[in-house]
């Protein structure tokens, strides 16, 4: 059996960002926290923490943290039937795409987290690779574009995000004055979120273009829009995020009749307890209230 005092020490060190702060949080000395971590590593036969250049969990340590999260969620369910138990504050590590975080996510989970006293540890990943984090045991839940569930997890559809290929009117006149063509798509600078972002490639494939293209890399949803507004390129931007800019005609589509629809799926471990089920219902309810998610 796992000694949960050792796991508690590991989780607190990561949450507090250091051994001394973890000791203060748990009412223990720094040396006592260090001893618990060493004991855990000896029992596992491998390290659970990388101490430099920055303190973080090893892959084994992250799997243990994921396990701790699930146990905390199950313990919270016990308080519903055994009120004498003190309700723990749970921390849930979730992977999600930056566009959801920049648009609808906060409104969907804000009240829920406050009512449930739930703390979130959000990991921002492209929607195509967030599920990898879950397979590796790095996160307890994931919002991504893959419908293929991980073994031991559930997968439910949340909604669809509509993306549009947007740029400034001046940019469109400069590069697409004669419409979309193989030459224009080959030469027009694009804006791509990161090396794993495939939205641009999907759009170009819809246009029948499969070649290379110049592009900026911008791993920020807000910065992405600002680069487009600065005339630096065109990019696939969520329609709901760009509505003010579209209404003011500061951004226009380079292909008015084309959009890219991305279905989002919510993945979570089956043993997450009632709080995970309630979070899932909150997300699905928010999606039904918003026609774009």
PDB file of N, CA and C in Angstrom, residues 59 96 130 132 181 196 225 235-236:
ATOM      1  N   UNK A  59       8.459  11.912 -14.466  1.00  0.00           N
ATOM      2  CA  UNK A  59       7.291  11.190 -14.985  1.00  0.00           C
ATOM      3  C   UNK A  59       6.640  10.277 -13.941  1.00  0.00           C
ATOM      4  N   UNK A  96      -5.752  21.481 -21.563  1.00  0.00           N
ATOM      5  CA  UNK A  96      -6.745  22.023 -22.494  1.00  0.00           C
ATOM      6  C   UNK A  96      -6.060  22.942 -23.491  1.00  0.00           C
ATOM      7  N   UNK A 130      -3.039  17.174 -26.455  1.00  0.00           N
ATOM      8  CA  UNK A 130      -3.332  17.191 -25.023  1.00  0.00           C
ATOM      9  C   UNK A 130      -3.588  15.802 -24.469  1.00  0.00           C
ATOM     10  N   UNK A 132      -2.126  13.134 -25.075  1.00  0.00           N
ATOM     11  CA  UNK A 132      -0.866  12.462 -24.781  1.00  0.00           C
ATOM     12  C   UNK A 132      -0.515  12.632 -23.301  1.00  0.00           C
ATOM     13  N   UNK A 181      -4.970  31.169 -54.390  1.00  0.00           N
ATOM     14  CA  UNK A 181      -4.348  30.365 -55.430  1.00  0.00           C
ATOM     15  C   UNK A 181      -3.156  29.645 -54.816  1.00  0.00           C
ATOM     16  N   UNK A 196       3.172  22.018 -33.040  1.00  0.00           N
ATOM     17  CA  UNK A 196       2.206  20.917 -33.053  1.00  0.00           C
ATOM     18  C   UNK A 196       0.824  21.340 -33.540  1.00  0.00           C
ATOM     19  N   UNK A 225      -3.992  37.028 -32.012  1.00  0.00           N
ATOM     20  CA  UNK A 225      -4.900  38.026 -32.590  1.00  0.00           C
ATOM     21  C   UNK A 225      -4.173  39.344 -32.826  1.00  0.00           C
ATOM     22  N   UNK A 235      -4.314  33.969 -39.797  1.00  0.00           N
ATOM     23  CA  UNK A 235      -4.295  32.801 -38.933  1.00  0.00           C
ATOM     24  C   UNK A 235      -5.682  32.277 -38.663  1.00  0.00           C
ATOM     25  N   UNK A 236      -5.731  31.052 -38.160  1.00  0.00           N
ATOM     26  CA  UNK A 236      -6.993  30.414 -37.821  1.00  0.00           C
ATOM     27  C   UNK A 236      -7.375  30.849 -36.402  1.00  0.00           C
TER      28      UNK A 236
END
